[in-house]
Structure formats: C-alpha cells, structure tokens
Amino acid sequence: MLIRIALLVLLSAALPARAILVDSDDQARFQRAPDDDPGWANVGFRAGTSAIYLGDGWVLTASHAGFGPVDFDGTVYEPVPSSRIQLTAPDDSEHKADLILFRLDPAPDLPRLELTDTGPREGTAVILVGFGSGRGAPVARGTLSGFRIDGQKKRRWGTNRMDPGREKVPGPNKSTTQTFGMSFLRGGSDHESQATVGDSGGAVFVKEPNGWHLAGVMLSVQNFPGQAPVEVLFGNATFAADLSLYAPQIERILEAN
C-alpha cells in the first residue's frame, strides 16, 4: 500500500455531503449509469449520505449514516420501525461494526444484489457509486495536487483499484470495521475516483466471472494533515467495509427475516 502520513476521517453526515470525485474532464458521463451497470439504481440517498438496497426490502449502510428514509430515484421509502440491526465483528460478536441493516416498507422495485465472498486482491478493478459533489478547480499544496469539490450533490460513479491487505478502521461508539483501501492515484485507473466527506454508505462493486457483486460499503477516507475538507488530493485513500467478511452475517439476517 502507498505509504503516507495521513489522517483517517469518517465520511460523516454531520458535514456537507460530498462524494465520488472523478479525475476526468467529462463529469456528466459519471452522473448516469455506466454502460456495464454494476447496480447503479440500488444506491439511494440517505440524509446527506448513501444507502444500498440489497433486496427483499433490506438496506445496508454505515451505522454513522443512521437509520431513516431512503430516496431511490425520487421516491422516498420509509424504514420499518425497530428493524435496525447493527452488524458485529466477523470474529467477535461482542464488538460492533460500523454497518447497519434495516428494512423499507414498501420495498423498492429493484433487483437483488449479490454479495462477494472473495477477499480483497491487490489491483482488483472496482466501481464506486455514491451521492455528492464532483470535481472542481485544480489545487496544488507544495508537492501535493488535486482538486476542489464543486458542491453539486448528485449520484456519481468512478473507478479505482484495491490496495493490498485489510485494515481495521475505528468508528463511532467504539465500533471497528474490517476494510480494504483504494488509493487515489494519478492515472491509477480509467476513471480514478475518491470518496469524500458525506459519502458514507456508498457502494463498491467488483466484477466476478458470474457478474457484478457488492464488495464494499464506503466508510472513511484518509487525508493529509492540514488538508481542507473541500479538497481531494492525489495520495488520499478511500476505505470500505470488506463485505466478504460480513456477507455470511448479512445473509443469515436476510434469510431469518
């Protein structure tokens, strides 16, 4: 993994929602589903953050994004009271992960997503989908460079590649989540992208031999000390919950309910 002196920042809804900055001049292209669609319509807007519709009425998001209504393409779906379930660490049911499931009623008319059971592999191509702002003006900070955020909150997609290994990321209320990282590198992928503050709950998809699978839920970013929250710089990184570890737990919950 790229070595960097950085700060880990939750993609908190407490700050203005900004997300999926793509290093491309054609920003409009990334505001509609990609030609090879991994699950664009299943990513909804949740109070300044994102949430992912899994199927059978169930939504998955970051616990710090919160429980509540979710907007899918202009239709707002209300949560079922008392349906909130917080996931736990894969190896320790006493410790919480920064992930929650809850049900919507009525259920959106959307396809069910498949969850990956394959752990992160260095260099694996991924597509990120989330709500928020796009790329603004270029910025330079000494040897660092990147972009400002344009402030226009819209659903966008972009690409990246998995970094090697996993990292435990601390969250609110003493939660800890197993994640994989994706570094924001100049020329790192075809449409190199980086999540920013406000993108909690967004989706990371990976294409497997039998089609697209949901591989991660965006939780946090890694920024440089002193970096302004309205900037994205090359060398930053996005961290997403590694769903290969949480898929068995999620599937048990969905099957039981």
PDB file of C-alpha atoms in Angstrom:
ATOM      1  CA  MET A   1       0.000   0.000   0.000  1.00  0.00           C
ATOM      2  CA  LEU A   2       1.102   3.563  -0.666  1.00  0.00           C
ATOM      3  CA  ILE A   3       2.908   4.867   2.424  1.00  0.00           C
ATOM      4  CA  ARG A   4       1.517   8.203   3.542  1.00  0.00           C
ATOM      5  CA  ILE A   5       1.326  10.417   6.602  1.00  0.00           C
ATOM      6  CA  ALA A   6      -2.403  10.860   6.830  1.00  0.00           C
ATOM      7  CA  LEU A   7      -5.465  11.286   8.969  1.00  0.00           C
ATOM      8  CA  LEU A   8      -8.401   8.891   8.946  1.00  0.00           C
ATOM      9  CA  VAL A   9     -11.711  10.734   8.608  1.00  0.00           C
ATOM     10  CA  LEU A  10     -15.198   9.262   8.841  1.00  0.00           C
ATOM     11  CA  LEU A  11     -17.444  10.173   5.917  1.00  0.00           C
ATOM     12  CA  SER A  12     -19.782  11.798   8.404  1.00  0.00           C
ATOM     13  CA  ALA A  13     -23.205  13.177   7.587  1.00  0.00           C
ATOM     14  CA  ALA A  14     -22.524  15.947  10.100  1.00  0.00           C
ATOM     15  CA  LEU A  15     -20.592  17.796   7.386  1.00  0.00           C
ATOM     16  CA  PRO A  16     -21.883  18.821   3.940  1.00  0.00           C
ATOM     17  CA  ALA A  17     -22.389  15.809   1.695  1.00  0.00           C
ATOM     18  CA  ARG A  18     -19.686  15.479  -0.933  1.00  0.00           C
ATOM     19  CA  ALA A  19     -18.699  12.338  -2.795  1.00  0.00           C
ATOM     20  CA  ILE A  20     -17.170  10.412  -5.705  1.00  0.00           C
ATOM     21  CA  LEU A  21     -14.800  12.938  -7.181  1.00  0.00           C
ATOM     22  CA  VAL A  22     -13.681  11.583 -10.570  1.00  0.00           C
ATOM     23  CA  ASP A  23     -10.424  12.620 -12.248  1.00  0.00           C
ATOM     24  CA  SER A  24     -11.990  13.273 -15.658  1.00  0.00           C
ATOM     25  CA  ASP A  25     -12.964  16.305 -17.739  1.00  0.00           C
ATOM     26  CA  ASP A  26     -16.292  14.698 -18.756  1.00  0.00           C
ATOM     27  CA  GLN A  27     -18.143  14.963 -15.443  1.00  0.00           C
ATOM     28  CA  ALA A  28     -21.652  14.497 -16.926  1.00  0.00           C
ATOM     29  CA  ARG A  29     -20.744  10.972 -18.014  1.00  0.00           C
ATOM     30  CA  PHE A  30     -20.466   9.884 -14.383  1.00  0.00           C
ATOM     31  CA  GLN A  31     -23.925  11.146 -13.400  1.00  0.00           C
ATOM     32  CA  ARG A  32     -25.668   8.344 -15.289  1.00  0.00           C
ATOM     33  CA  ALA A  33     -25.280   4.580 -15.017  1.00  0.00           C
ATOM     34  CA  PRO A  34     -22.148   3.126 -16.635  1.00  0.00           C
ATOM     35  CA  ASP A  35     -22.679   1.035 -19.765  1.00  0.00           C
ATOM     36  CA  ASP A  36     -21.700  -2.074 -17.799  1.00  0.00           C
ATOM     37  CA  ASP A  37     -24.001  -1.295 -14.876  1.00  0.00           C
ATOM     38  CA  PRO A  38     -22.958  -2.889 -11.550  1.00  0.00           C
ATOM     39  CA  GLY A  39     -26.035  -1.781  -9.575  1.00  0.00           C
ATOM     40  CA  TRP A  40     -26.421   1.978 -10.082  1.00  0.00           C
ATOM     41  CA  ALA A  41     -30.148   2.129  -9.230  1.00  0.00           C
ATOM     42  CA  ASN A  42     -29.626   0.256  -5.946  1.00  0.00           C
ATOM     43  CA  VAL A  43     -27.639   3.133  -4.411  1.00  0.00           C
ATOM     44  CA  GLY A  44     -30.010   5.599  -2.758  1.00  0.00           C
ATOM     45  CA  PHE A  45     -29.770   8.936  -0.975  1.00  0.00           C
ATOM     46  CA  ARG A  46     -29.964   8.794   2.828  1.00  0.00           C
ATOM     47  CA  ALA A  47     -29.977  12.198   4.612  1.00  0.00           C
ATOM     48  CA  GLY A  48     -26.773  13.519   3.057  1.00  0.00           C
ATOM     49  CA  THR A  49     -25.169  10.095   2.744  1.00  0.00           C
ATOM     50  CA  SER A  50     -25.803   6.918   0.739  1.00  0.00           C
ATOM     51  CA  ALA A  51     -27.517   3.587   1.341  1.00  0.00           C
ATOM     52  CA  ILE A  52     -27.510   0.367  -0.669  1.00  0.00           C
ATOM     53  CA  TYR A  53     -30.623  -1.665  -1.441  1.00  0.00           C
ATOM     54  CA  LEU A  54     -29.782  -5.371  -1.118  1.00  0.00           C
ATOM     55  CA  GLY A  55     -33.201  -6.821  -1.927  1.00  0.00           C
ATOM     56  CA  ASP A  56     -36.292  -8.153  -0.110  1.00  0.00           C
ATOM     57  CA  GLY A  57     -36.793  -4.730   1.494  1.00  0.00           C
ATOM     58  CA  TRP A  58     -33.359  -4.596   3.151  1.00  0.00           C
ATOM     59  CA  VAL A  59     -30.945  -1.667   3.049  1.00  0.00           C
ATOM     60  CA  LEU A  60     -27.268  -1.675   4.075  1.00  0.00           C
ATOM     61  CA  THR A  61     -25.381   1.463   5.096  1.00  0.00           C
ATOM     62  CA  ALA A  62     -22.825   2.797   7.562  1.00  0.00           C
ATOM     63  CA  SER A  63     -24.105   2.937  11.128  1.00  0.00           C
ATOM     64  CA  HIS A  64     -22.885   6.532  11.427  1.00  0.00           C
ATOM     65  CA  ALA A  65     -25.051   7.385   8.387  1.00  0.00           C
ATOM     66  CA  GLY A  66     -28.037   6.452  10.509  1.00  0.00           C
ATOM     67  CA  PHE A  67     -31.458   4.817  10.307  1.00  0.00           C
ATOM     68  CA  GLY A  68     -34.183   6.587   8.343  1.00  0.00           C
ATOM     69  CA  PRO A  69     -35.898   7.204   4.999  1.00  0.00           C
ATOM     70  CA  VAL A  70     -34.022   6.448   1.768  1.00  0.00           C
ATOM     71  CA  ASP A  71     -34.644   8.097  -1.620  1.00  0.00           C
ATOM     72  CA  PHE A  72     -34.305   5.901  -4.701  1.00  0.00           C
ATOM     73  CA  ASP A  73     -34.651   7.911  -7.921  1.00  0.00           C
ATOM     74  CA  GLY A  74     -37.061  10.426  -6.411  1.00  0.00           C
ATOM     75  CA  THR A  75     -39.234   8.021  -4.401  1.00  0.00           C
ATOM     76  CA  VAL A  76     -38.732   8.140  -0.641  1.00  0.00           C
ATOM     77  CA  TYR A  77     -39.133   4.843   1.224  1.00  0.00           C
ATOM     78  CA  GLU A  78     -39.769   4.816   4.960  1.00  0.00           C
ATOM     79  CA  PRO A  79     -37.942   2.425   7.298  1.00  0.00           C
ATOM     80  CA  VAL A  80     -39.778  -0.253   9.246  1.00  0.00           C
ATOM     81  CA  PRO A  81     -39.699   0.754  12.937  1.00  0.00           C
ATOM     82  CA  SER A  82     -37.419  -1.401  15.088  1.00  0.00           C
ATOM     83  CA  SER A  83     -35.904  -3.112  12.021  1.00  0.00           C
ATOM     84  CA  ARG A  84     -32.426  -1.646  12.572  1.00  0.00           C
ATOM     85  CA  ILE A  85     -29.736  -4.320  13.089  1.00  0.00           C
ATOM     86  CA  GLN A  86     -26.087  -3.428  13.671  1.00  0.00           C
ATOM     87  CA  LEU A  87     -23.549  -5.901  12.350  1.00  0.00           C
ATOM     88  CA  THR A  88     -20.788  -7.250  14.555  1.00  0.00           C
ATOM     89  CA  ALA A  89     -17.129  -8.064  14.025  1.00  0.00           C
ATOM     90  CA  PRO A  90     -16.703 -11.263  11.968  1.00  0.00           C
ATOM     91  CA  ASP A  91     -14.572 -12.862  14.690  1.00  0.00           C
ATOM     92  CA  ASP A  92     -16.188 -11.322  17.777  1.00  0.00           C
ATOM     93  CA  SER A  93     -19.948 -10.912  18.192  1.00  0.00           C
ATOM     94  CA  GLU A  94     -19.414  -8.664  21.230  1.00  0.00           C
ATOM     95  CA  HIS A  95     -17.889  -5.840  19.175  1.00  0.00           C
ATOM     96  CA  LYS A  96     -19.922  -3.777  16.735  1.00  0.00           C
ATOM     97  CA  ALA A  97     -19.036  -2.901  13.155  1.00  0.00           C
ATOM     98  CA  ASP A  98     -19.871   0.459  11.577  1.00  0.00           C
ATOM     99  CA  LEU A  99     -22.570  -1.199   9.454  1.00  0.00           C
ATOM    100  CA  ILE A 100     -26.343  -1.433   9.833  1.00  0.00           C
ATOM    101  CA  LEU A 101     -29.203  -3.162   8.073  1.00  0.00           C
ATOM    102  CA  PHE A 102     -32.820  -2.025   8.127  1.00  0.00           C
ATOM    103  CA  ARG A 103     -35.993  -2.700   6.158  1.00  0.00           C
ATOM    104  CA  LEU A 104     -38.066  -0.401   3.981  1.00  0.00           C
ATOM    105  CA  ASP A 105     -41.839  -0.600   3.532  1.00  0.00           C
ATOM    106  CA  PRO A 106     -42.898  -0.785   0.799  1.00  0.00           C
ATOM    107  CA  ALA A 107     -39.855  -2.433  -0.729  1.00  0.00           C
ATOM    108  CA  PRO A 108     -38.361  -0.692  -3.781  1.00  0.00           C
ATOM    109  CA  ASP A 109     -38.856  -2.455  -7.110  1.00  0.00           C
ATOM    110  CA  LEU A 110     -35.149  -3.068  -7.593  1.00  0.00           C
ATOM    111  CA  PRO A 111     -33.086  -6.203  -8.254  1.00  0.00           C
ATOM    112  CA  ARG A 112     -31.342  -8.077  -5.501  1.00  0.00           C
ATOM    113  CA  LEU A 113     -27.595  -7.528  -5.262  1.00  0.00           C
ATOM    114  CA  GLU A 114     -25.122 -10.368  -4.926  1.00  0.00           C
ATOM    115  CA  LEU A 115     -22.501 -10.074  -2.172  1.00  0.00           C
ATOM    116  CA  THR A 116     -18.916 -11.063  -2.837  1.00  0.00           C
ATOM    117  CA  ASP A 117     -17.356 -13.927  -0.892  1.00  0.00           C
ATOM    118  CA  THR A 118     -13.867 -13.164  -2.216  1.00  0.00           C
ATOM    119  CA  GLY A 119     -11.460 -11.112  -0.119  1.00  0.00           C
ATOM    120  CA  PRO A 120      -9.617  -8.059  -1.470  1.00  0.00           C
ATOM    121  CA  ARG A 121      -6.885  -8.699  -4.027  1.00  0.00           C
ATOM    122  CA  GLU A 122      -4.326  -6.028  -4.827  1.00  0.00           C
ATOM    123  CA  GLY A 123      -5.037  -4.325  -8.135  1.00  0.00           C
ATOM    124  CA  THR A 124      -8.623  -5.589  -8.482  1.00  0.00           C
ATOM    125  CA  ALA A 125     -10.677  -3.090 -10.503  1.00  0.00           C
ATOM    126  CA  VAL A 126     -13.743  -1.669  -8.737  1.00  0.00           C
ATOM    127  CA  ILE A 127     -16.578   0.782  -9.421  1.00  0.00           C
ATOM    128  CA  LEU A 128     -17.622   3.199  -6.657  1.00  0.00           C
ATOM    129  CA  VAL A 129     -21.161   4.664  -6.560  1.00  0.00           C
ATOM    130  CA  GLY A 130     -22.320   7.350  -4.151  1.00  0.00           C
ATOM    131  CA  PHE A 131     -24.024  10.713  -3.786  1.00  0.00           C
ATOM    132  CA  GLY A 132     -22.319  14.076  -3.647  1.00  0.00           C
ATOM    133  CA  SER A 133     -20.174  16.634  -5.373  1.00  0.00           C
ATOM    134  CA  GLY A 134     -17.961  16.378  -8.416  1.00  0.00           C
ATOM    135  CA  ARG A 135     -14.591  17.705  -9.467  1.00  0.00           C
ATOM    136  CA  GLY A 136     -13.943  21.418  -9.196  1.00  0.00           C
ATOM    137  CA  ALA A 137     -10.895  23.575  -9.860  1.00  0.00           C
ATOM    138  CA  PRO A 138      -7.370  22.121  -9.629  1.00  0.00           C
ATOM    139  CA  VAL A 139      -5.396  22.812  -6.435  1.00  0.00           C
ATOM    140  CA  ALA A 140      -1.723  22.490  -5.509  1.00  0.00           C
ATOM    141  CA  ARG A 141      -0.270  22.285  -1.988  1.00  0.00           C
ATOM    142  CA  GLY A 142       3.505  22.134  -2.247  1.00  0.00           C
ATOM    143  CA  THR A 143       4.308  18.731  -3.709  1.00  0.00           C
ATOM    144  CA  LEU A 144       0.645  17.665  -3.451  1.00  0.00           C
ATOM    145  CA  SER A 145      -2.001  18.285  -6.089  1.00  0.00           C
ATOM    146  CA  GLY A 146      -5.651  17.505  -6.666  1.00  0.00           C
ATOM    147  CA  PHE A 147      -8.997  19.244  -6.952  1.00  0.00           C
ATOM    148  CA  ARG A 148     -11.532  21.273  -5.057  1.00  0.00           C
ATOM    149  CA  ILE A 149     -15.056  19.907  -4.698  1.00  0.00           C
ATOM    150  CA  ASP A 150     -17.762  21.597  -6.781  1.00  0.00           C
ATOM    151  CA  GLY A 151     -20.582  21.478  -4.187  1.00  0.00           C
ATOM    152  CA  GLN A 152     -23.168  19.927  -6.534  1.00  0.00           C
ATOM    153  CA  LYS A 153     -24.651  16.878  -4.789  1.00  0.00           C
ATOM    154  CA  LYS A 154     -25.526  14.182  -7.313  1.00  0.00           C
ATOM    155  CA  ARG A 155     -25.171  10.427  -7.681  1.00  0.00           C
ATOM    156  CA  ARG A 156     -21.896   9.614  -9.409  1.00  0.00           C
ATOM    157  CA  TRP A 157     -19.699   6.649 -10.221  1.00  0.00           C
ATOM    158  CA  GLY A 158     -15.978   6.267 -10.729  1.00  0.00           C
ATOM    159  CA  THR A 159     -13.263   3.622 -10.749  1.00  0.00           C
ATOM    160  CA  ASN A 160     -10.311   2.613  -8.610  1.00  0.00           C
ATOM    161  CA  ARG A 161      -8.258  -0.449  -7.667  1.00  0.00           C
ATOM    162  CA  MET A 162      -7.951  -2.331  -4.397  1.00  0.00           C
ATOM    163  CA  ASP A 163      -4.864  -1.834  -2.256  1.00  0.00           C
ATOM    164  CA  PRO A 164      -3.277  -4.963  -0.707  1.00  0.00           C
ATOM    165  CA  GLY A 165      -4.495  -6.400   2.587  1.00  0.00           C
ATOM    166  CA  ARG A 166      -7.085  -5.251   5.085  1.00  0.00           C
ATOM    167  CA  GLU A 167      -7.170  -2.547   7.740  1.00  0.00           C
ATOM    168  CA  LYS A 168      -9.279  -2.231  10.885  1.00  0.00           C
ATOM    169  CA  VAL A 169     -10.957   1.167  10.853  1.00  0.00           C
ATOM    170  CA  PRO A 170     -12.322   2.638  14.104  1.00  0.00           C
ATOM    171  CA  GLY A 171     -15.808   4.109  14.012  1.00  0.00           C
ATOM    172  CA  PRO A 172     -18.291   5.768  16.360  1.00  0.00           C
ATOM    173  CA  ASN A 173     -19.342   4.220  19.670  1.00  0.00           C
ATOM    174  CA  LYS A 174     -16.234   2.019  19.823  1.00  0.00           C
ATOM    175  CA  SER A 175     -17.098   0.198  16.604  1.00  0.00           C
ATOM    176  CA  THR A 176     -14.359  -1.336  14.463  1.00  0.00           C
ATOM    177  CA  THR A 177     -14.731  -2.483  10.871  1.00  0.00           C
ATOM    178  CA  GLN A 178     -12.526  -4.637   8.658  1.00  0.00           C
ATOM    179  CA  THR A 179     -11.911  -2.678   5.458  1.00  0.00           C
ATOM    180  CA  PHE A 180      -9.944  -2.598   2.240  1.00  0.00           C
ATOM    181  CA  GLY A 181      -8.351   0.557   0.895  1.00  0.00           C
ATOM    182  CA  MET A 182      -8.336   2.209  -2.534  1.00  0.00           C
ATOM    183  CA  SER A 183      -5.660   4.856  -3.112  1.00  0.00           C
ATOM    184  CA  PHE A 184      -6.414   7.925  -5.239  1.00  0.00           C
ATOM    185  CA  LEU A 185      -3.544   7.963  -7.725  1.00  0.00           C
ATOM    186  CA  ARG A 186      -2.984   9.995 -10.858  1.00  0.00           C
ATOM    187  CA  GLY A 187      -3.671   7.582 -13.721  1.00  0.00           C
ATOM    188  CA  GLY A 188      -4.406   4.770 -11.274  1.00  0.00           C
ATOM    189  CA  SER A 189      -7.477   3.568 -13.208  1.00  0.00           C
ATOM    190  CA  ASP A 190      -9.525   4.624 -16.234  1.00  0.00           C
ATOM    191  CA  HIS A 191     -11.775   6.983 -14.253  1.00  0.00           C
ATOM    192  CA  GLU A 192      -9.847   7.333 -11.000  1.00  0.00           C
ATOM    193  CA  SER A 193     -12.124   8.376  -8.135  1.00  0.00           C
ATOM    194  CA  GLN A 194     -12.056   9.205  -4.440  1.00  0.00           C
ATOM    195  CA  ALA A 195     -14.829   9.367  -1.849  1.00  0.00           C
ATOM    196  CA  THR A 196     -15.041  12.452   0.346  1.00  0.00           C
ATOM    197  CA  VAL A 197     -16.880  13.572   3.475  1.00  0.00           C
ATOM    198  CA  GLY A 198     -20.590  12.769   3.199  1.00  0.00           C
ATOM    199  CA  ASP A 199     -20.241   9.581   1.130  1.00  0.00           C
ATOM    200  CA  SER A 200     -20.831   7.109   3.955  1.00  0.00           C
ATOM    201  CA  GLY A 201     -22.809   4.079   2.869  1.00  0.00           C
ATOM    202  CA  GLY A 202     -21.834   4.263  -0.798  1.00  0.00           C
ATOM    203  CA  ALA A 203     -21.199   1.083  -2.767  1.00  0.00           C
ATOM    204  CA  VAL A 204     -18.043  -0.549  -4.098  1.00  0.00           C
ATOM    205  CA  PHE A 205     -18.684  -3.146  -6.804  1.00  0.00           C
ATOM    206  CA  VAL A 206     -16.352  -5.776  -8.235  1.00  0.00           C
ATOM    207  CA  LYS A 207     -16.925  -7.802 -11.397  1.00  0.00           C
ATOM    208  CA  GLU A 208     -16.554 -11.543 -10.917  1.00  0.00           C
ATOM    209  CA  PRO A 209     -16.852 -14.338 -13.520  1.00  0.00           C
ATOM    210  CA  ASN A 210     -20.612 -14.614 -12.900  1.00  0.00           C
ATOM    211  CA  GLY A 211     -21.322 -10.874 -12.876  1.00  0.00           C
ATOM    212  CA  TRP A 212     -21.154  -7.828 -10.627  1.00  0.00           C
ATOM    213  CA  HIS A 213     -21.040  -8.259  -6.848  1.00  0.00           C
ATOM    214  CA  LEU A 214     -21.194  -5.794  -3.974  1.00  0.00           C
ATOM    215  CA  ALA A 215     -17.731  -5.842  -2.407  1.00  0.00           C
ATOM    216  CA  GLY A 216     -17.727  -2.915  -0.009  1.00  0.00           C
ATOM    217  CA  VAL A 217     -19.514  -0.094   1.799  1.00  0.00           C
ATOM    218  CA  MET A 218     -17.619   3.193   1.893  1.00  0.00           C
ATOM    219  CA  LEU A 219     -16.916   4.333   5.451  1.00  0.00           C
ATOM    220  CA  SER A 220     -13.937   6.669   5.673  1.00  0.00           C
ATOM    221  CA  VAL A 221     -11.166   8.482   3.850  1.00  0.00           C
ATOM    222  CA  GLN A 222      -7.506   9.042   4.573  1.00  0.00           C
ATOM    223  CA  ASN A 223      -6.373  12.657   4.156  1.00  0.00           C
ATOM    224  CA  PHE A 224      -3.117  14.515   4.713  1.00  0.00           C
ATOM    225  CA  PRO A 225      -2.615  16.575   7.905  1.00  0.00           C
ATOM    226  CA  GLY A 226      -3.999  20.055   7.376  1.00  0.00           C
ATOM    227  CA  GLN A 227      -5.853  19.093   4.211  1.00  0.00           C
ATOM    228  CA  ALA A 228      -9.001  21.170   3.701  1.00  0.00           C
ATOM    229  CA  PRO A 229     -12.253  19.139   3.729  1.00  0.00           C
ATOM    230  CA  VAL A 230     -13.229  20.751   0.408  1.00  0.00           C
ATOM    231  CA  GLU A 231     -10.193  19.249  -1.336  1.00  0.00           C
ATOM    232  CA  VAL A 232      -9.226  15.846  -2.690  1.00  0.00           C
ATOM    233  CA  LEU A 233      -5.501  15.260  -3.221  1.00  0.00           C
ATOM    234  CA  PHE A 234      -3.630  12.504  -5.012  1.00  0.00           C
ATOM    235  CA  GLY A 235      -2.335  10.179  -2.304  1.00  0.00           C
ATOM    236  CA  ASN A 236      -5.637  10.214  -0.388  1.00  0.00           C
ATOM    237  CA  ALA A 237      -7.473   6.908   0.022  1.00  0.00           C
ATOM    238  CA  THR A 238     -10.985   5.558   0.473  1.00  0.00           C
ATOM    239  CA  PHE A 239     -11.737   2.745   2.942  1.00  0.00           C
ATOM    240  CA  ALA A 240     -14.709   0.419   2.500  1.00  0.00           C
ATOM    241  CA  ALA A 241     -16.054  -2.349   4.703  1.00  0.00           C
ATOM    242  CA  ASP A 242     -14.879  -5.687   3.304  1.00  0.00           C
ATOM    243  CA  LEU A 243     -18.188  -7.442   2.691  1.00  0.00           C
ATOM    244  CA  SER A 244     -16.540 -10.790   2.014  1.00  0.00           C
ATOM    245  CA  LEU A 245     -16.175 -10.970   5.814  1.00  0.00           C
ATOM    246  CA  TYR A 246     -19.671  -9.702   6.637  1.00  0.00           C
ATOM    247  CA  ALA A 247     -21.636 -11.478   3.882  1.00  0.00           C
ATOM    248  CA  PRO A 248     -22.392 -14.634   5.941  1.00  0.00           C
ATOM    249  CA  GLN A 249     -23.826 -12.498   8.758  1.00  0.00           C
ATOM    250  CA  ILE A 250     -25.870 -10.383   6.334  1.00  0.00           C
ATOM    251  CA  GLU A 251     -27.262 -13.417   4.551  1.00  0.00           C
ATOM    252  CA  ARG A 252     -28.275 -15.062   7.846  1.00  0.00           C
ATOM    253  CA  ILE A 253     -30.191 -11.938   8.845  1.00  0.00           C
ATOM    254  CA  LEU A 254     -31.956 -11.657   5.500  1.00  0.00           C
ATOM    255  CA  GLU A 255     -32.895 -15.340   5.486  1.00  0.00           C
ATOM    256  CA  ALA A 256     -34.226 -15.184   9.060  1.00  0.00           C
ATOM    257  CA  ASN A 257     -36.404 -12.160   8.351  1.00  0.00           C
TER     258      ASN A 257
END
